[in-house]
mmCIF file of C-alpha atoms in Angstrom:
data_model
loop_
_atom_site.group_PDB
_atom_site.id
_atom_site.type_symbol
_atom_site.label_atom_id
_atom_site.label_comp_id
_atom_site.label_asym_id
_atom_site.label_seq_id
_atom_site.Cartn_x
_atom_site.Cartn_y
_atom_site.Cartn_z
ATOM 1 C CA GLY F 1 159.930 70.816 125.322
ATOM 2 C CA GLU F 2 162.474 69.088 123.123
ATOM 3 C CA ASN F 3 165.895 69.296 124.350
ATOM 4 C CA VAL F 4 169.375 67.740 123.761
ATOM 5 C CA GLU F 5 172.058 68.022 126.324
ATOM 6 C CA GLN F 6 175.657 67.530 125.266
ATOM 7 C CA HIS F 7 178.815 67.359 127.312
ATOM 8 C CA PRO F 8 181.575 68.098 127.823
ATOM 9 C CA SER F 9 181.520 71.590 126.271
ATOM 10 C CA THR F 10 185.346 71.425 125.779
ATOM 11 C CA LEU F 11 187.618 68.471 125.474
ATOM 12 C CA SER F 12 191.378 68.510 125.136
ATOM 13 C CA VAL F 13 193.269 65.247 124.393
ATOM 14 C CA GLN F 14 196.731 64.223 123.163
ATOM 15 C CA GLU F 15 197.093 63.005 119.701
ATOM 16 C CA GLY F 16 196.571 59.246 119.590
ATOM 17 C CA ASP F 17 194.249 59.271 122.532
ATOM 18 C CA SER F 18 190.380 58.563 122.326
ATOM 19 C CA ALA F 19 187.688 61.086 122.731
ATOM 20 C CA VAL F 20 184.104 60.607 123.878
ATOM 21 C CA ILE F 21 181.278 62.962 123.632
ATOM 22 C CA LYS F 22 177.844 62.275 125.180
ATOM 23 C CA CYS F 23 174.371 63.561 124.454
ATOM 24 C CA THR F 24 171.026 63.000 126.122
ATOM 25 C CA TYR F 25 167.632 63.781 124.367
ATOM 26 C CA SER F 26 164.258 64.427 125.918
ATOM 27 C CA ASP F 27 161.804 63.566 123.060
ATOM 28 C CA SER F 28 161.116 59.793 123.177
ATOM 29 C CA ALA F 29 159.789 60.056 119.636
ATOM 30 C CA SER F 30 163.284 60.917 118.387
ATOM 31 C CA ASN F 31 164.561 58.111 116.095
ATOM 32 C CA TYR F 32 167.404 59.716 114.115
ATOM 33 C CA PHE F 33 170.699 60.855 115.712
ATOM 34 C CA PRO F 34 173.323 62.426 113.580
ATOM 35 C CA TRP F 35 176.696 64.006 114.497
ATOM 36 C CA TYR F 36 178.172 67.038 112.792
ATOM 37 C CA LYS F 37 181.733 68.351 112.736
ATOM 38 C CA GLN F 38 182.216 72.104 112.410
ATOM 39 C CA GLU F 39 185.621 73.496 111.681
ATOM 40 C CA LEU F 40 186.220 77.216 112.381
ATOM 41 C CA GLY F 41 184.379 79.428 109.922
ATOM 42 C CA LYS F 42 182.940 76.461 108.062
ATOM 43 C CA ARG F 43 179.544 74.739 107.744
ATOM 44 C CA PRO F 44 178.595 71.805 109.888
ATOM 45 C CA GLN F 45 179.299 68.564 108.115
ATOM 46 C CA LEU F 46 177.657 65.305 108.867
ATOM 47 C CA ILE F 47 180.254 62.704 109.941
ATOM 48 C CA ILE F 48 178.087 59.770 111.178
ATOM 49 C CA ASP F 49 174.539 59.115 112.073
ATOM 50 C CA ILE F 50 172.443 56.383 113.732
ATOM 51 C CA ARG F 51 168.914 55.353 113.699
ATOM 52 C CA SER F 52 166.844 53.999 116.595
ATOM 53 C CA ASN F 53 166.827 50.410 115.247
ATOM 54 C CA VAL F 54 170.516 50.206 115.661
ATOM 55 C CA GLY F 55 172.644 50.111 118.826
ATOM 56 C CA GLU F 56 176.020 50.913 117.479
ATOM 57 C CA LYS F 57 177.538 52.121 114.186
ATOM 58 C CA LYS F 58 181.206 52.368 113.263
ATOM 59 C CA ASP F 59 183.050 54.197 110.481
ATOM 60 C CA GLN F 60 186.822 53.797 110.547
ATOM 61 C CA ARG F 61 187.964 55.797 113.647
ATOM 62 C CA ILE F 62 184.472 57.075 114.672
ATOM 63 C CA ALA F 63 181.661 55.156 116.331
ATOM 64 C CA VAL F 64 178.323 56.103 117.770
ATOM 65 C CA THR F 65 176.387 54.095 120.285
ATOM 66 C CA LEU F 66 172.681 54.660 121.270
ATOM 67 C CA ASN F 67 170.849 53.610 124.322
ATOM 68 C CA LYS F 68 167.153 54.282 123.555
ATOM 69 C CA THR F 69 166.008 53.308 127.039
ATOM 70 C CA ALA F 70 168.138 55.784 128.693
ATOM 71 C CA LYS F 71 167.899 58.283 125.893
ATOM 72 C CA HIS F 72 171.708 58.590 125.579
ATOM 73 C CA PHE F 73 173.887 58.476 122.554
ATOM 74 C CA SER F 74 177.637 58.865 122.321
ATOM 75 C CA LEU F 75 180.323 59.682 119.781
ATOM 76 C CA HIS F 76 183.711 57.881 120.103
ATOM 77 C CA ILE F 77 186.819 58.961 118.121
ATOM 78 C CA THR F 78 189.842 56.631 118.410
ATOM 79 C CA GLU F 79 193.451 57.449 117.567
ATOM 80 C CA THR F 80 192.707 61.199 117.418
ATOM 81 C CA GLN F 81 194.677 63.354 115.118
ATOM 82 C CA PRO F 82 195.173 67.170 115.061
ATOM 83 C CA GLU F 83 192.769 67.394 112.056
ATOM 84 C CA ASP F 84 190.021 66.128 114.390
ATOM 85 C CA SER F 85 190.081 69.485 116.140
ATOM 86 C CA ALA F 86 186.717 71.132 115.684
ATOM 87 C CA VAL F 87 183.340 71.698 117.302
ATOM 88 C CA TYR F 88 181.147 68.581 117.285
ATOM 89 C CA PHE F 89 177.438 68.753 117.552
ATOM 90 C CA CYS F 90 175.035 65.948 118.286
ATOM 91 C CA ALA F 91 171.421 66.180 117.225
ATOM 92 C CA ALA F 92 168.153 64.315 117.541
ATOM 93 C CA GLY F 93 165.085 64.273 115.351
ATOM 94 C CA SER F 94 162.138 62.295 114.052
ATOM 95 C CA PRO F 95 162.232 63.009 110.311
ATOM 96 C CA TYR F 96 159.037 61.138 109.458
ATOM 97 C CA ASN F 97 156.980 63.093 111.988
ATOM 98 C CA GLN F 98 158.693 66.394 112.562
ATOM 99 C CA GLY F 99 159.466 67.605 108.905
ATOM 100 C CA GLY F 100 163.104 66.882 109.138
ATOM 101 C CA LYS F 101 163.699 69.113 112.170
ATOM 102 C CA LEU F 102 166.863 68.444 114.169
ATOM 103 C CA ILE F 103 167.338 69.559 117.656
ATOM 104 C CA PHE F 104 171.016 70.345 118.326
ATOM 105 C CA GLY F 105 173.221 69.924 121.397
ATOM 106 C CA GLN F 106 175.242 72.789 122.587
ATOM 107 C CA GLY F 107 178.458 71.581 120.965
ATOM 108 C CA THR F 108 181.671 70.254 122.141
ATOM 109 C CA GLU F 109 185.019 72.062 121.210
ATOM 110 C CA LEU F 110 187.533 69.136 120.684
ATOM 111 C CA SER F 111 191.234 70.063 120.765
ATOM 112 C CA VAL F 112 193.783 67.456 119.778
ATOM 113 C CA LYS F 113 197.270 68.319 120.850
ATOM 114 C CA PRO F 114 200.207 67.008 118.761
ATOM 115 C CA ASP R 1 179.032 71.926 91.914
ATOM 116 C CA THR R 2 178.265 73.144 95.418
ATOM 117 C CA ALA R 3 175.376 71.126 96.909
ATOM 118 C CA VAL R 4 173.868 73.970 99.063
ATOM 119 C CA SER R 5 174.931 77.440 98.272
ATOM 120 C CA GLN R 6 173.883 80.660 99.922
ATOM 121 C CA THR R 7 174.722 84.286 99.242
ATOM 122 C CA PRO R 8 176.066 86.523 100.422
ATOM 123 C CA LYS R 9 178.743 84.884 102.722
ATOM 124 C CA TYR R 10 179.074 88.080 104.773
ATOM 125 C CA LEU R 11 176.508 90.851 105.329
ATOM 126 C CA VAL R 12 177.258 94.078 107.369
ATOM 127 C CA THR R 13 174.313 96.360 107.697
ATOM 128 C CA GLN R 14 172.824 99.089 109.840
ATOM 129 C CA MET R 15 170.007 98.648 112.305
ATOM 130 C CA GLY R 16 166.579 99.117 110.789
ATOM 131 C CA ASN R 17 167.599 98.049 107.334
ATOM 132 C CA ASP R 18 165.951 95.219 105.437
ATOM 133 C CA LYS R 19 168.091 92.463 103.931
ATOM 134 C CA SER R 20 167.777 89.132 102.109
ATOM 135 C CA ILE R 21 169.809 85.962 102.005
ATOM 136 C CA LYS R 22 169.433 83.633 99.140
ATOM 137 C CA CYS R 23 169.811 79.789 99.057
ATOM 138 C CA GLU R 24 169.793 77.237 96.425
ATOM 139 C CA GLN R 25 170.291 73.501 96.560
ATOM 140 C CA ASN R 26 171.070 71.164 93.552
ATOM 141 C CA LEU R 27 170.677 67.888 95.447
ATOM 142 C CA GLY R 28 167.061 67.312 94.358
ATOM 143 C CA HIS R 29 165.939 67.404 98.010
ATOM 144 C CA ASP R 30 162.346 68.158 98.816
ATOM 145 C CA THR R 31 162.876 69.994 102.123
ATOM 146 C CA MET R 32 164.909 73.119 102.926
ATOM 147 C CA TYR R 33 165.682 74.827 106.141
ATOM 148 C CA TRP R 34 167.116 77.970 107.839
ATOM 149 C CA TYR R 35 169.106 77.546 111.005
ATOM 150 C CA LYS R 36 170.546 80.265 113.169
ATOM 151 C CA GLN R 37 173.933 79.869 114.963
ATOM 152 C CA ASP R 38 174.502 82.463 117.607
ATOM 153 C CA SER R 39 177.628 83.754 119.127
ATOM 154 C CA LYS R 40 177.815 80.767 121.554
ATOM 155 C CA LYS R 41 177.680 78.343 118.419
ATOM 156 C CA PHE R 42 174.220 77.135 119.356
ATOM 157 C CA LEU R 43 172.341 75.900 116.283
ATOM 158 C CA LYS R 44 168.651 76.428 116.223
ATOM 159 C CA ILE R 45 166.070 75.793 113.513
ATOM 160 C CA MET R 46 164.026 78.744 112.263
ATOM 161 C CA PHE R 47 161.971 77.388 109.345
ATOM 162 C CA SER R 48 161.446 74.262 107.316
ATOM 163 C CA TYR R 49 159.878 74.136 103.845
ATOM 164 C CA ASN R 50 158.696 70.870 102.252
ATOM 165 C CA ASN R 51 157.919 71.128 98.533
ATOM 166 C CA LYS R 52 157.461 74.878 98.809
ATOM 167 C CA GLU R 53 155.117 74.568 101.836
ATOM 168 C CA LEU R 54 155.962 75.898 105.178
ATOM 169 C CA ILE R 55 156.038 72.984 107.675
ATOM 170 C CA ILE R 56 158.090 74.308 110.627
ATOM 171 C CA ASN R 57 157.882 77.899 111.922
ATOM 172 C CA GLU R 58 159.735 78.083 115.259
ATOM 173 C CA THR R 59 159.106 81.037 117.484
ATOM 174 C CA VAL R 60 160.818 83.535 115.160
ATOM 175 C CA PRO R 61 159.874 87.191 114.994
ATOM 176 C CA ASN R 62 157.571 88.332 112.162
ATOM 177 C CA ARG R 63 160.348 90.330 110.858
ATOM 178 C CA PHE R 64 161.840 87.093 109.365
ATOM 179 C CA SER R 65 160.046 85.910 106.300
ATOM 180 C CA PRO R 66 161.111 82.934 104.296
ATOM 181 C CA LYS R 67 160.108 82.514 100.753
ATOM 182 C CA SER R 68 160.405 79.324 98.642
ATOM 183 C CA PRO R 69 159.705 79.956 94.895
ATOM 184 C CA ASP R 70 160.462 76.332 94.180
ATOM 185 C CA LYS R 71 161.822 73.221 95.685
ATOM 186 C CA ALA R 72 165.490 74.258 94.969
ATOM 187 C CA HIS R 73 165.327 77.689 96.537
ATOM 188 C CA LEU R 74 164.639 79.058 99.951
ATOM 189 C CA ASN R 75 165.287 82.770 100.630
ATOM 190 C CA LEU R 76 165.207 84.549 103.920
ATOM 191 C CA HIS R 77 164.108 88.175 104.168
ATOM 192 C CA ILE R 78 164.628 90.289 107.369
ATOM 193 C CA ASN R 79 162.915 93.462 108.122
ATOM 194 C CA SER R 80 163.984 96.173 110.447
ATOM 195 C CA LEU R 81 167.290 94.575 111.466
ATOM 196 C CA GLU R 82 168.206 94.563 115.157
ATOM 197 C CA LEU R 83 171.587 94.298 116.874
ATOM 198 C CA GLY R 84 170.366 90.856 118.203
ATOM 199 C CA ASP R 85 169.956 89.515 114.772
ATOM 200 C CA SER R 86 173.724 89.294 114.328
ATOM 201 C CA ALA R 87 174.522 85.656 113.861
ATOM 202 C CA VAL R 88 175.567 83.098 111.180
ATOM 203 C CA TYR R 89 172.458 81.987 109.321
ATOM 204 C CA PHE R 90 172.762 78.523 107.652
ATOM 205 C CA CYS R 91 170.565 77.195 104.853
ATOM 206 C CA ALA R 92 170.232 73.467 104.650
ATOM 207 C CA SER R 93 168.367 70.840 102.766
ATOM 208 C CA SER R 94 167.310 67.055 102.990
ATOM 209 C CA PHE R 95 164.930 64.488 101.788
ATOM 210 C CA ARG R 96 162.325 64.928 104.490
ATOM 211 C CA GLN R 97 161.957 61.348 105.435
ATOM 212 C CA ALA R 98 165.733 60.519 105.260
ATOM 213 C CA GLY R 99 166.874 62.859 107.884
ATOM 214 C CA LEU R 100 170.316 63.560 106.402
ATOM 215 C CA VAL R 101 170.629 67.350 106.505
ATOM 216 C CA PHE R 102 173.287 69.147 104.404
ATOM 217 C CA PHE R 103 174.212 72.681 105.143
ATOM 218 C CA GLY R 104 175.265 75.607 103.143
ATOM 219 C CA GLN R 105 178.424 77.632 103.872
ATOM 220 C CA GLY R 106 176.554 80.068 106.103
ATOM 221 C CA THR R 107 175.946 83.845 105.913
ATOM 222 C CA ARG R 108 177.549 85.865 108.772
ATOM 223 C CA LEU R 109 175.182 88.739 109.412
ATOM 224 C CA THR R 110 176.514 91.710 111.452
ATOM 225 C CA VAL R 111 174.008 94.477 112.515
ATOM 226 C CA VAL R 112 175.723 97.721 113.517
#
């Protein structure tokens, strides 16, 4: 069935370093790939997304890359700051065909040490 | 001016009880969802409604019954609560074909 694998499950970096989180999806019909940040006790919040007609997208310190052939997509955070500490979720979906349903990865707990 | 709001934020109840969670969105979206986040933080879709019509019903026990009186509201009623129902339940909404999903603040349900 549909599945999204995300790794690593935990990631600890020093402030100023880069962080990379990787996801793999199984459903080749997926064409929409959002990333969510969830702080402790809060709701998941969309931070960036990418659609299948684009290979890379950047927004200030965060960027996403997509390899449709390999069914991989990644989140890159540069110049990490303590406030980047949170759980990050990747997701995959096909809004036009699947009623907006998103399949989420297992989450990555990112810790940025000052 | 909260975009997706759900109530209550916390719900503690005994096994066997029936409870409801309410959700409202003021974004003008046509699709609303219920997601469940378990103790391991895993987020899984339960239901999706588009223009008040049920379009996704994942393998959720019949004890869970969503109701959408209009496009802006999607409530979740749970009968005969079990210990395993303890989780955080998130309401969410989107324009179906746009994909961008916005989440409510969550309801932490604890069944004792």
